[in-house]
């Protein structure tokens, strides 16, 4: 049975071998400690350090590099699936009611704005609002992780969104649809299409916000020492 001090020394061993992510360290330390105990039980004359070197040698010339890369891919894939799951939840009951109401309200406003130029101006204002909303909620979500003391692959996934509002801003300034002449001729069909596009962006921001909140809860539950 390895001691608590030896168990903690395995974390230092992982850091020494270029594993800086705490969640990967935890996974590796658990594996290393079990393998070391098995070797020491099979050969009582074997010291902790000797058993550790033998176990580490089993990882090959790349050491822990493949473990880190695999972990990154696994976490990224799982997070991506979760983000899209939360995104599509806004198009199923009961959240679809909110989604439909928002889009219906935008269409109604488009009908009330009889001047086509006003429709373009309204969409521009909404787009800027989305951009500001993303900045504000991003700053707010980042505060949730202010207490995190150790870097983790798991929580790094909060930095990648689904569809950013910056995409709308880019289109606004690069697409001829949004130049002065285009805005003046924004018919209701074009307005409805752009409004739908903006709704999708808004839903993606909400889904990403939900994901970050859920990620924070899971990270604290699974790795409380990372926030100590």
Phi, psi and omega in degrees: 000122180283152182277168178297322179296318178295321178299317179292328180294336178293329176295317178296323178297318179295316179297321179298329181258034167068029172254100185265345183277124185298319181296326176287323178300316180300315180298316181291318181298319177298316179294314181297316182297319179294317181294321179294317179300319179297318180292320181289329176288323179288329180222090183302338180283348182283130178280166179300315182296320179293318179296321179297316180296322179293318179295316181295324179299332179292346179278352177085186186294331181279352180063233183270002186302316181294325179297315180297314181297317179295319178298318178299314180296318182295313180295319180298315180295315180296317180294318179299317178296321180293321178298315180292326177298316178293324178298309183289344177296337179281358177244016175231162179296143000268353188291339182297335178298317178294317181299314180295319181296320179296315182292321179297321179295320179293321178294321179297317178298320178298324177290322181289330178277089184288335177278122184298328178297323180294327177297314179296320179295319179298315179296324177298316180296317178297319179297317177296322177299319178297319180298316179293319179301318180295319180295314182296313183288331177295316177297320180294317180293324180296331178295333179298330184259012181296330182278354180289123184259342184235137182289137179223145175296321183305309185280344178293342181291346179291343184279345180253123181268198179256293174228120183273150178296337178300335177297319179294317180300319179298314179295321182301319184269350183248337184269137181296340179301332186254009175283174187303315181293320181296317180297321181296338182248026182284099178287167185297325179299314178296320178300314182297321180294313180294322178298320178295318178299318180291326176296318178299318178298315180298317179296322179295324178293318177296318180296320179292322176299316178299320181296315182296318178298315180294320179298318180297315179299315182293320181296317179294322180292316184279324185229065183299329181292340178288342181251004183284000000 
